[in-house]
PDB file of C-alpha atoms in Angstrom:
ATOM      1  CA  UNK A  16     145.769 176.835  29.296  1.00 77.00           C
ATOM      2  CA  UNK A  17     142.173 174.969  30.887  1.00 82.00           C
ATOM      3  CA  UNK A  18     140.388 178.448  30.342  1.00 76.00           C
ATOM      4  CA  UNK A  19     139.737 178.840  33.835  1.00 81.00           C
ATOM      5  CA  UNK A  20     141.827 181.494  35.010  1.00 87.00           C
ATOM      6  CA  UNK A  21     142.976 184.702  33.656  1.00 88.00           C
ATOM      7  CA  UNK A  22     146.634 184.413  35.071  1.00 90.00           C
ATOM      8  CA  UNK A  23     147.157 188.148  35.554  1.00 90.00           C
ATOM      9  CA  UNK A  24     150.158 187.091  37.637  1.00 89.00           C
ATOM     10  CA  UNK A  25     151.869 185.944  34.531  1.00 90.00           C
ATOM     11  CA  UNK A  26     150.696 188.678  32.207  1.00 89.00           C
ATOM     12  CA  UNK A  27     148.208 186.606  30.457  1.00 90.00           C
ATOM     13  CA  UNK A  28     145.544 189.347  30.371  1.00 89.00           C
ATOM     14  CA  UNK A  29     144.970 193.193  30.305  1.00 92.00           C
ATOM     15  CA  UNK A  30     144.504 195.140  33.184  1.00 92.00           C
ATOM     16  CA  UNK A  31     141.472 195.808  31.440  1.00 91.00           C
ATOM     17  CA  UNK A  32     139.889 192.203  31.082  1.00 89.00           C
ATOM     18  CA  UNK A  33     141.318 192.077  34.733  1.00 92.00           C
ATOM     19  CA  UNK A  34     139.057 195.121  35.810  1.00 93.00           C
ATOM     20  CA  UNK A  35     136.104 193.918  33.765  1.00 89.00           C
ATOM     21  CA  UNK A  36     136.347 190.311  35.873  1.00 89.00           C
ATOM     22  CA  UNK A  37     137.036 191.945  38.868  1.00 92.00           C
ATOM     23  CA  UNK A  38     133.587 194.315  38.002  1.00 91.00           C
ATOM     24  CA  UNK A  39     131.423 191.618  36.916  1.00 89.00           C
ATOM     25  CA  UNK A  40     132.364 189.285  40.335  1.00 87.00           C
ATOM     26  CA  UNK A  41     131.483 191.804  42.381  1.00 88.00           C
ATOM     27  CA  UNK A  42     128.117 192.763  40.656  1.00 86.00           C
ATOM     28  CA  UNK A  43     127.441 189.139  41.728  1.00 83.00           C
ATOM     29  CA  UNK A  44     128.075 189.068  44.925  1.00 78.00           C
ATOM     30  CA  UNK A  45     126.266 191.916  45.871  1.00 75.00           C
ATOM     31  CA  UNK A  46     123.210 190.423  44.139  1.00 73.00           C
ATOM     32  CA  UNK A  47     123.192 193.383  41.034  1.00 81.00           C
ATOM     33  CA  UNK A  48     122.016 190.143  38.611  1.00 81.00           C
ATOM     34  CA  UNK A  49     120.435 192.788  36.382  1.00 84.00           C
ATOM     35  CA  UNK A  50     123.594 195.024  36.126  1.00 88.00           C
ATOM     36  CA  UNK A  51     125.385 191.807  35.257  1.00 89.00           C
ATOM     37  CA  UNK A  52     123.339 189.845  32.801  1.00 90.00           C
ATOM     38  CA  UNK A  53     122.703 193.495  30.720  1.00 91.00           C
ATOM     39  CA  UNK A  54     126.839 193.536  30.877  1.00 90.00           C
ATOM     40  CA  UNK A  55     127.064 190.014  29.508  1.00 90.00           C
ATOM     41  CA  UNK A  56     124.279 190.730  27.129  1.00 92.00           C
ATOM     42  CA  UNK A  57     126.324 193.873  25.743  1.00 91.00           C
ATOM     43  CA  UNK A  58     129.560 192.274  25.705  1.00 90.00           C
ATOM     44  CA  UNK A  59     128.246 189.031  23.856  1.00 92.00           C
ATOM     45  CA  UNK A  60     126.961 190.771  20.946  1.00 93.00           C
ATOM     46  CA  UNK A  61     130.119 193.143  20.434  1.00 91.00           C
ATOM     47  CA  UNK A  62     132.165 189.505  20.676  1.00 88.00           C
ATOM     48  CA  UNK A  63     129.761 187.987  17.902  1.00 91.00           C
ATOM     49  CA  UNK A  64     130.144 191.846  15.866  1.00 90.00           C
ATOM     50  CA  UNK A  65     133.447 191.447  15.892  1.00 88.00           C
ATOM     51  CA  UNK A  66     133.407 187.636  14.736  1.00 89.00           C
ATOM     52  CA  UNK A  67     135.146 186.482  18.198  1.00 88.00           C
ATOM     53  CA  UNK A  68     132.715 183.458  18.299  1.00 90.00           C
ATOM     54  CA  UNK A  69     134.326 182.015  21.299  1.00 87.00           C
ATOM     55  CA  UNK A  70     133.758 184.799  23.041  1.00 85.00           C
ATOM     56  CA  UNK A  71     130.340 185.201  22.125  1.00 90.00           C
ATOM     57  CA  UNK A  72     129.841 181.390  23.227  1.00 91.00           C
ATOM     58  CA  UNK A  73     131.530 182.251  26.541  1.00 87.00           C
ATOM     59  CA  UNK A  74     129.544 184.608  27.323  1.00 88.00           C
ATOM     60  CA  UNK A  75     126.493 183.061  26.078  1.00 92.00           C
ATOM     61  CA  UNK A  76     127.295 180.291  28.838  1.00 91.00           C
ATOM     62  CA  UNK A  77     127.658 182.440  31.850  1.00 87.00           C
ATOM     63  CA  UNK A  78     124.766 184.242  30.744  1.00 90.00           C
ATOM     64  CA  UNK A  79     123.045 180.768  31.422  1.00 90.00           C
ATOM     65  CA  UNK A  80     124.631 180.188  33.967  1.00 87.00           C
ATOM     66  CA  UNK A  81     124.133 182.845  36.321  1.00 85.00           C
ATOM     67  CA  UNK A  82     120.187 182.798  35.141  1.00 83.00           C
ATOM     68  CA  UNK A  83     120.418 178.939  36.514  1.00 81.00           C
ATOM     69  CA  UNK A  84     121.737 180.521  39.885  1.00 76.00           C
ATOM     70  CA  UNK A  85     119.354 183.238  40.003  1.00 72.00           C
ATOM     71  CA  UNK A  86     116.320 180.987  39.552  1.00 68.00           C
ATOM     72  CA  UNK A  87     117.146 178.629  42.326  1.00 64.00           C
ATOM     73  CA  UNK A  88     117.427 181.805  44.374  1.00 64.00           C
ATOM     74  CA  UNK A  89     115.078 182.248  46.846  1.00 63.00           C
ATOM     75  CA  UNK A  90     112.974 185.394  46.743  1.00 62.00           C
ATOM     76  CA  UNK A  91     112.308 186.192  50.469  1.00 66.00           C
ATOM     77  CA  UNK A  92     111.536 189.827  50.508  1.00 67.00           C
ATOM     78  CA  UNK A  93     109.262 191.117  47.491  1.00 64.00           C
ATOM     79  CA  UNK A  94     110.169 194.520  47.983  1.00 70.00           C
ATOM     80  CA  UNK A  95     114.002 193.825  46.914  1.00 62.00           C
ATOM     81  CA  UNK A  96     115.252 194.932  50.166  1.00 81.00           C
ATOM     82  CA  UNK A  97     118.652 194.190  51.202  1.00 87.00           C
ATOM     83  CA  UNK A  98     119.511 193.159  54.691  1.00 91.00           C
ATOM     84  CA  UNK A  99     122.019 190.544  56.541  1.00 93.00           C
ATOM     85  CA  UNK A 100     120.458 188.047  59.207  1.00 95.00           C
ATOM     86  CA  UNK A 101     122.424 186.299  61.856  1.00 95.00           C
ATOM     87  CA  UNK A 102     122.074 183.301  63.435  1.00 94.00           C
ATOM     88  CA  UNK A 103     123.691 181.548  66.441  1.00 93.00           C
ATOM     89  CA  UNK A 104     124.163 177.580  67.165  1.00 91.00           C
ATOM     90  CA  UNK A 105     126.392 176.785  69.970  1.00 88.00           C
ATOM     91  CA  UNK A 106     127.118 174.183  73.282  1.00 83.00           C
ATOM     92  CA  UNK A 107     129.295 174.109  75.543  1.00 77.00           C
ATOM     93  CA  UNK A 108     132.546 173.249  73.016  1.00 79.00           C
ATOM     94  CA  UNK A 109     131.759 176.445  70.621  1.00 85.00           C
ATOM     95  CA  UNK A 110     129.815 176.635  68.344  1.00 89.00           C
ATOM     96  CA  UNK A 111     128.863 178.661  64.782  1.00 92.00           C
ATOM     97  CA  UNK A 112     127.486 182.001  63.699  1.00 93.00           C
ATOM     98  CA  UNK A 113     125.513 182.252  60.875  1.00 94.00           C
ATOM     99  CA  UNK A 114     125.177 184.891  58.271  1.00 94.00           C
ATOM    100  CA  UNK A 115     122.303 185.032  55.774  1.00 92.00           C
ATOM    101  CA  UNK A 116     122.649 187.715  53.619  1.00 91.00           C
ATOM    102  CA  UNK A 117     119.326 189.352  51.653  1.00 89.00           C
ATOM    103  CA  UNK A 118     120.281 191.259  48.545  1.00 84.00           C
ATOM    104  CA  UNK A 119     117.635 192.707  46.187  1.00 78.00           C
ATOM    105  CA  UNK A 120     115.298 190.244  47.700  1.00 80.00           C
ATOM    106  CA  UNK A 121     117.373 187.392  47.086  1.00 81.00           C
ATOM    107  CA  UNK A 122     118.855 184.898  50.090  1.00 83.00           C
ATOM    108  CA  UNK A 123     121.734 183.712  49.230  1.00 83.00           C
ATOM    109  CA  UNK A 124     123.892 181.169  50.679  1.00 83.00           C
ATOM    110  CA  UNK A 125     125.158 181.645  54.189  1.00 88.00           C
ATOM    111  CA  UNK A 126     128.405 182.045  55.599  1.00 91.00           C
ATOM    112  CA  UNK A 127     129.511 180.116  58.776  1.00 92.00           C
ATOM    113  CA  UNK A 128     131.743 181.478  61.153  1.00 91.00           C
ATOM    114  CA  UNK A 129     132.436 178.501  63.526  1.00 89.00           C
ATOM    115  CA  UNK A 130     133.828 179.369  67.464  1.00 86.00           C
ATOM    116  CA  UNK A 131     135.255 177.601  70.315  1.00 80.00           C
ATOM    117  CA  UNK A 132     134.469 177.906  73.924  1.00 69.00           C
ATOM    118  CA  UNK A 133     135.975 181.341  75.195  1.00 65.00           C
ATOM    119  CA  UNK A 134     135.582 184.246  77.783  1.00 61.00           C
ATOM    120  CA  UNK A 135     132.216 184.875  75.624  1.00 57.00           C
ATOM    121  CA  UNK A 136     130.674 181.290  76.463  1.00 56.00           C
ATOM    122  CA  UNK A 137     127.776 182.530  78.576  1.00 72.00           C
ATOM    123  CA  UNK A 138     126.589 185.469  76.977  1.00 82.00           C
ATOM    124  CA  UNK A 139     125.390 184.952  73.432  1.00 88.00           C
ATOM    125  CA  UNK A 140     124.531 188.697  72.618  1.00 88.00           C
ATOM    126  CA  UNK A 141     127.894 189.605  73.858  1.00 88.00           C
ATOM    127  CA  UNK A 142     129.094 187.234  71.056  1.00 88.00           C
ATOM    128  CA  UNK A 143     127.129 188.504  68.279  1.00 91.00           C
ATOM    129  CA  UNK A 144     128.073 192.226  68.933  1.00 91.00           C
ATOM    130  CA  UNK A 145     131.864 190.873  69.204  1.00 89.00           C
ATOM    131  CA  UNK A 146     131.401 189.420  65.391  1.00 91.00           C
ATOM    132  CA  UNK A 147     129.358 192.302  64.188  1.00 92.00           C
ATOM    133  CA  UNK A 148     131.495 194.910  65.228  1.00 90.00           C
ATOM    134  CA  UNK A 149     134.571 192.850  63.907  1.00 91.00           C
ATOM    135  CA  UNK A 150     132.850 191.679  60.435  1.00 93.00           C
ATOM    136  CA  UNK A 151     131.419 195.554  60.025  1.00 92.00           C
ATOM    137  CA  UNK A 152     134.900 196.633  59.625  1.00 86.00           C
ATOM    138  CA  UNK A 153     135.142 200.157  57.800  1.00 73.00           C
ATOM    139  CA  UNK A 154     135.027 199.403  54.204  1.00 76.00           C
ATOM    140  CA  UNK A 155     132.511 196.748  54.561  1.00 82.00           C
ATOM    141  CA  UNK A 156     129.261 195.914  52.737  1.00 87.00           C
ATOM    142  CA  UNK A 157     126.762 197.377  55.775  1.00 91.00           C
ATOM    143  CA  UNK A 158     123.280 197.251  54.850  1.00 92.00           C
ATOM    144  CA  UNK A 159     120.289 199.416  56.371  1.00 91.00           C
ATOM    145  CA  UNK A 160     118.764 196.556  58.563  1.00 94.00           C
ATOM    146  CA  UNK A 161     120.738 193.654  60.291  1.00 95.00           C
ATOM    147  CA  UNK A 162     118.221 191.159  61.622  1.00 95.00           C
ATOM    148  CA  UNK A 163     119.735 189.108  64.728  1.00 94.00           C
ATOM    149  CA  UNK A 164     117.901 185.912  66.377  1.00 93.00           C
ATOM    150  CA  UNK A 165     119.309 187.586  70.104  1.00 92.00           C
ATOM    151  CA  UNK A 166     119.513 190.665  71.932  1.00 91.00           C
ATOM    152  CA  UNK A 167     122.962 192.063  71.658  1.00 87.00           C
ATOM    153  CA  UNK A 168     125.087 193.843  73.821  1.00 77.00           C
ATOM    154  CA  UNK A 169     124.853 197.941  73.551  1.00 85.00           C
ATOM    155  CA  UNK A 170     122.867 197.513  70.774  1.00 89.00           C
ATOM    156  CA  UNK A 171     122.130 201.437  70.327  1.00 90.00           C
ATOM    157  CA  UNK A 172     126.209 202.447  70.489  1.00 91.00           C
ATOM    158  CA  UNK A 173     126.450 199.366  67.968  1.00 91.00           C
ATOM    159  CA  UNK A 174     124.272 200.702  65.497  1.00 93.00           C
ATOM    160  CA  UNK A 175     125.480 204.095  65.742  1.00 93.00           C
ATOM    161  CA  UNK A 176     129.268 202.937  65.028  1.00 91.00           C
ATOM    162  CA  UNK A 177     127.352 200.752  61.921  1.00 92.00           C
ATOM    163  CA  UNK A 178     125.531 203.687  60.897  1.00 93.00           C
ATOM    164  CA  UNK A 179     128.392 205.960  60.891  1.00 91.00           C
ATOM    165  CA  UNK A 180     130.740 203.376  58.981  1.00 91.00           C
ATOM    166  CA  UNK A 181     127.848 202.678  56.514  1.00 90.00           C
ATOM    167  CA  UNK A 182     127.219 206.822  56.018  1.00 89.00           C
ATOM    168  CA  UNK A 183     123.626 206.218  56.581  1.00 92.00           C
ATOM    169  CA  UNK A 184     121.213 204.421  59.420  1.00 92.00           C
ATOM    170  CA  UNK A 185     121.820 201.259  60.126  1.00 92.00           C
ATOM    171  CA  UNK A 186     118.912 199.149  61.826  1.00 93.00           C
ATOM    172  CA  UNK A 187     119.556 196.655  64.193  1.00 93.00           C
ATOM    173  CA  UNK A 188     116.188 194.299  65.094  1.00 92.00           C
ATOM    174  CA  UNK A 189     115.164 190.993  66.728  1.00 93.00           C
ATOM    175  CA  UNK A 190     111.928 190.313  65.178  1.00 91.00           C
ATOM    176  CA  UNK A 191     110.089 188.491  66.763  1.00 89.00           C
ATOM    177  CA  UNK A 192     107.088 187.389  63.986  1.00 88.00           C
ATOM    178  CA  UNK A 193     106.361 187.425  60.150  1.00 87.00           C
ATOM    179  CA  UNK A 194     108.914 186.640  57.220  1.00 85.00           C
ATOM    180  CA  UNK A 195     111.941 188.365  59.355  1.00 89.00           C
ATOM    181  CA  UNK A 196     111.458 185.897  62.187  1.00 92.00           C
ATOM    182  CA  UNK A 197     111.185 183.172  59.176  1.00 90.00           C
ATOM    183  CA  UNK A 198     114.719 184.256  58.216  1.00 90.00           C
ATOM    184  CA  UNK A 199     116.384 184.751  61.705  1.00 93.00           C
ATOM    185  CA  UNK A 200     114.794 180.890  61.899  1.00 93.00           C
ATOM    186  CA  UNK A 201     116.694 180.186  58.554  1.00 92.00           C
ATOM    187  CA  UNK A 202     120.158 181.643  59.615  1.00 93.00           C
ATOM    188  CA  UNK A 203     119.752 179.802  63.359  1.00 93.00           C
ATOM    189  CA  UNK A 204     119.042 175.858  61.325  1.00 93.00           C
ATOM    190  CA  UNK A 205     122.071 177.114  59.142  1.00 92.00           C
ATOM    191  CA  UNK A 206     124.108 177.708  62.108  1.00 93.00           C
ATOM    192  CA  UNK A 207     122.655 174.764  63.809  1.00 92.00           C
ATOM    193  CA  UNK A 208     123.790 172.445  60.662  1.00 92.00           C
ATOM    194  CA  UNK A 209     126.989 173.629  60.553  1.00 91.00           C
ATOM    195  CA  UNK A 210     127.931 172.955  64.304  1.00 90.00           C
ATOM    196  CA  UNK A 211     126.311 169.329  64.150  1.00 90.00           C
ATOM    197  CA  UNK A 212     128.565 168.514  60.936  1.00 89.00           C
ATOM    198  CA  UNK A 213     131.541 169.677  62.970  1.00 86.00           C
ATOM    199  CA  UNK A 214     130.261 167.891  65.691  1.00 85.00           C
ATOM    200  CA  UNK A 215     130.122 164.858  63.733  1.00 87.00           C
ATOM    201  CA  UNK A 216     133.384 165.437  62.015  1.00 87.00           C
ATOM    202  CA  UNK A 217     135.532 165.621  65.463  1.00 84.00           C
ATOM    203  CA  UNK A 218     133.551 162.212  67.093  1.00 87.00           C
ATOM    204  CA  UNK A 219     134.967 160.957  63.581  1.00 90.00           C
ATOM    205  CA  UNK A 220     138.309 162.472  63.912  1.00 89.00           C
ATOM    206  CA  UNK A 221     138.666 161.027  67.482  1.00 90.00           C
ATOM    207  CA  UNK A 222     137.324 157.731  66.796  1.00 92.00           C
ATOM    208  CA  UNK A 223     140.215 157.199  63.762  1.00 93.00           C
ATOM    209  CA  UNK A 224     142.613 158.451  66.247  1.00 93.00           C
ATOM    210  CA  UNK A 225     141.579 155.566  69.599  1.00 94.00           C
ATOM    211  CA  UNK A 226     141.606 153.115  66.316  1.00 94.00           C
ATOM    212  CA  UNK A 227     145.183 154.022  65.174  1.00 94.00           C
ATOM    213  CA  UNK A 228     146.505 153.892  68.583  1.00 95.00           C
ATOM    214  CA  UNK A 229     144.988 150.556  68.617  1.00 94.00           C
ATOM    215  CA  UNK A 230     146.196 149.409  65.682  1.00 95.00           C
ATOM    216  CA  UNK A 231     149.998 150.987  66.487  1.00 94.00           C
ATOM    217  CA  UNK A 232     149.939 149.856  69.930  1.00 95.00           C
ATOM    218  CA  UNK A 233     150.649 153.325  70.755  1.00 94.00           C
ATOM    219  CA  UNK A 234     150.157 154.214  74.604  1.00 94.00           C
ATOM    220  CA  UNK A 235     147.833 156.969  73.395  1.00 94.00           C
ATOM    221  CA  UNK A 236     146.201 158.522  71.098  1.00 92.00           C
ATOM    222  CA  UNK A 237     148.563 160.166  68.239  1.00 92.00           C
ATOM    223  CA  UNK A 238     148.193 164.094  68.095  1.00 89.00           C
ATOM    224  CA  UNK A 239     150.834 164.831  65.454  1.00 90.00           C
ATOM    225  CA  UNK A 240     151.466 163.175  62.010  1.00 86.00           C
ATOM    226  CA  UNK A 241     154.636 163.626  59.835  1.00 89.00           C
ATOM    227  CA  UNK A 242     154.667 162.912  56.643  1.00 85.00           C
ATOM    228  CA  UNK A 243     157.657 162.613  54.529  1.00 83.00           C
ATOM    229  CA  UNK A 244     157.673 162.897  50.591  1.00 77.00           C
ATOM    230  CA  UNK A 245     160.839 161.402  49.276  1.00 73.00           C
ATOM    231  CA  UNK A 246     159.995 161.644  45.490  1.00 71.00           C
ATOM    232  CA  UNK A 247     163.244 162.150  43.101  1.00 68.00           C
ATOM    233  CA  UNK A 248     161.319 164.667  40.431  1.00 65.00           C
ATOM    234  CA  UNK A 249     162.957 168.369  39.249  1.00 66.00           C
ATOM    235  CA  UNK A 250     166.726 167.607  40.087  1.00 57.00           C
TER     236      UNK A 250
END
């Protein structure tokens, strides 16, 4: 009813607008901007040919939208490569791996894939090949060059179980100078950011906690809430 979702699970839509939304997501998150705005373009015109004016104004929107997206992109690789960089942040709690991923020359924004302290702790390419292997599952987007700010563990059977998944080589590289050391810089300050926010977050989290127990009198520190909602609504 808010025209923000197509409710296929309610039978509001086609399969076919489902497909075409399905189509057009996924030409964005693999950075195919070009493929998308020409499919936008197309489809906006046949809306306003056909007099579906609201349509037409939807698409005109996203259309602006997604050129608003792609112009605070930054370009990092003038060649329109496409390659994922990882970054690592971590102390002696955990800490956060950092993926940066490069798509037709394009960073876009990182995912964070925050850790706690484990059997890994003291071996940080030992990590890395852990999450690689694991976030390379078959299936996945693999590009031809992973860029990684350590050296990881077998790296020569890793990239030969990449480059099989992938059906093609898959490079794995530490650089160590130029714009792919810039970028293996970028994805380590992302990681770094991440961990210090959850840092932050848990001196917060304990901080409430020693002030409840204060305020409770409670001999220690609560670690489990229950919360009761005792509303009278639908019967």
């Amino acid at each position: 009813q808010m025209g923000r979702c197509l409710a296929p699970c309610v039978d509001l839509c086609t399969p076919e607008e489902y497909n075409d939304a399905m189509t057009e997501s996924l030409l964005f998150v693999s950075g195919r901007n070009t493929e998308l705005l020409q499919r936008l373009r197309g489809s906006m015109v046949t809306a306003a040919e056909s007099l579906d004016f609201e349509k037409a104004a939807r698409d005109r929107d996203l259309i602006r939208a997604l050129e608003s997206s792609i112009e605070r992109q930054s370009v990092v690789d003038r060649k329109l490569g496409n390659r994922d960089v990882w970054g690592l942040a971590r102390s002696s709690d955990g800490g956060v791996v950092a993926l940066l991923p490069v798509r037709q020359g394009m960073m876009h924004e990182a995912a964070l894939f925050p850790f706690a302290d484990g059997p890994w702790s003291d071996d940080d390419g030992e990590l890395l090949s852990s999450v690689l292997n694991t976030w390379y599952g078959r299936g996945a987007d693999i590009p031809a060059e992973v860029l990684l700010s350590v050296d990881v563990a077998d790296a020569e059977a890793l990239a030969e179980v990449l480059s099989e998944r992938r059906g093609s080589s898959v490079r794995l590289a530490r650089p160590a100078r130029g714009d792919k050391l810039r970028l293996v810089e970028i994805a380590n300050d992302n990681a770094e950011a991440a961990w210090t926010r959850r840092l932050d977050a848990a001196q917060r989290n304990t901080s409430a906690l020693e002030e409840l127990q204060r305020v409770c009198h409670l001999p220690r520190p609560p670690r489990r809430m229950e919360c009761f909602d005792n509303s009278n609504i639908q019967g």
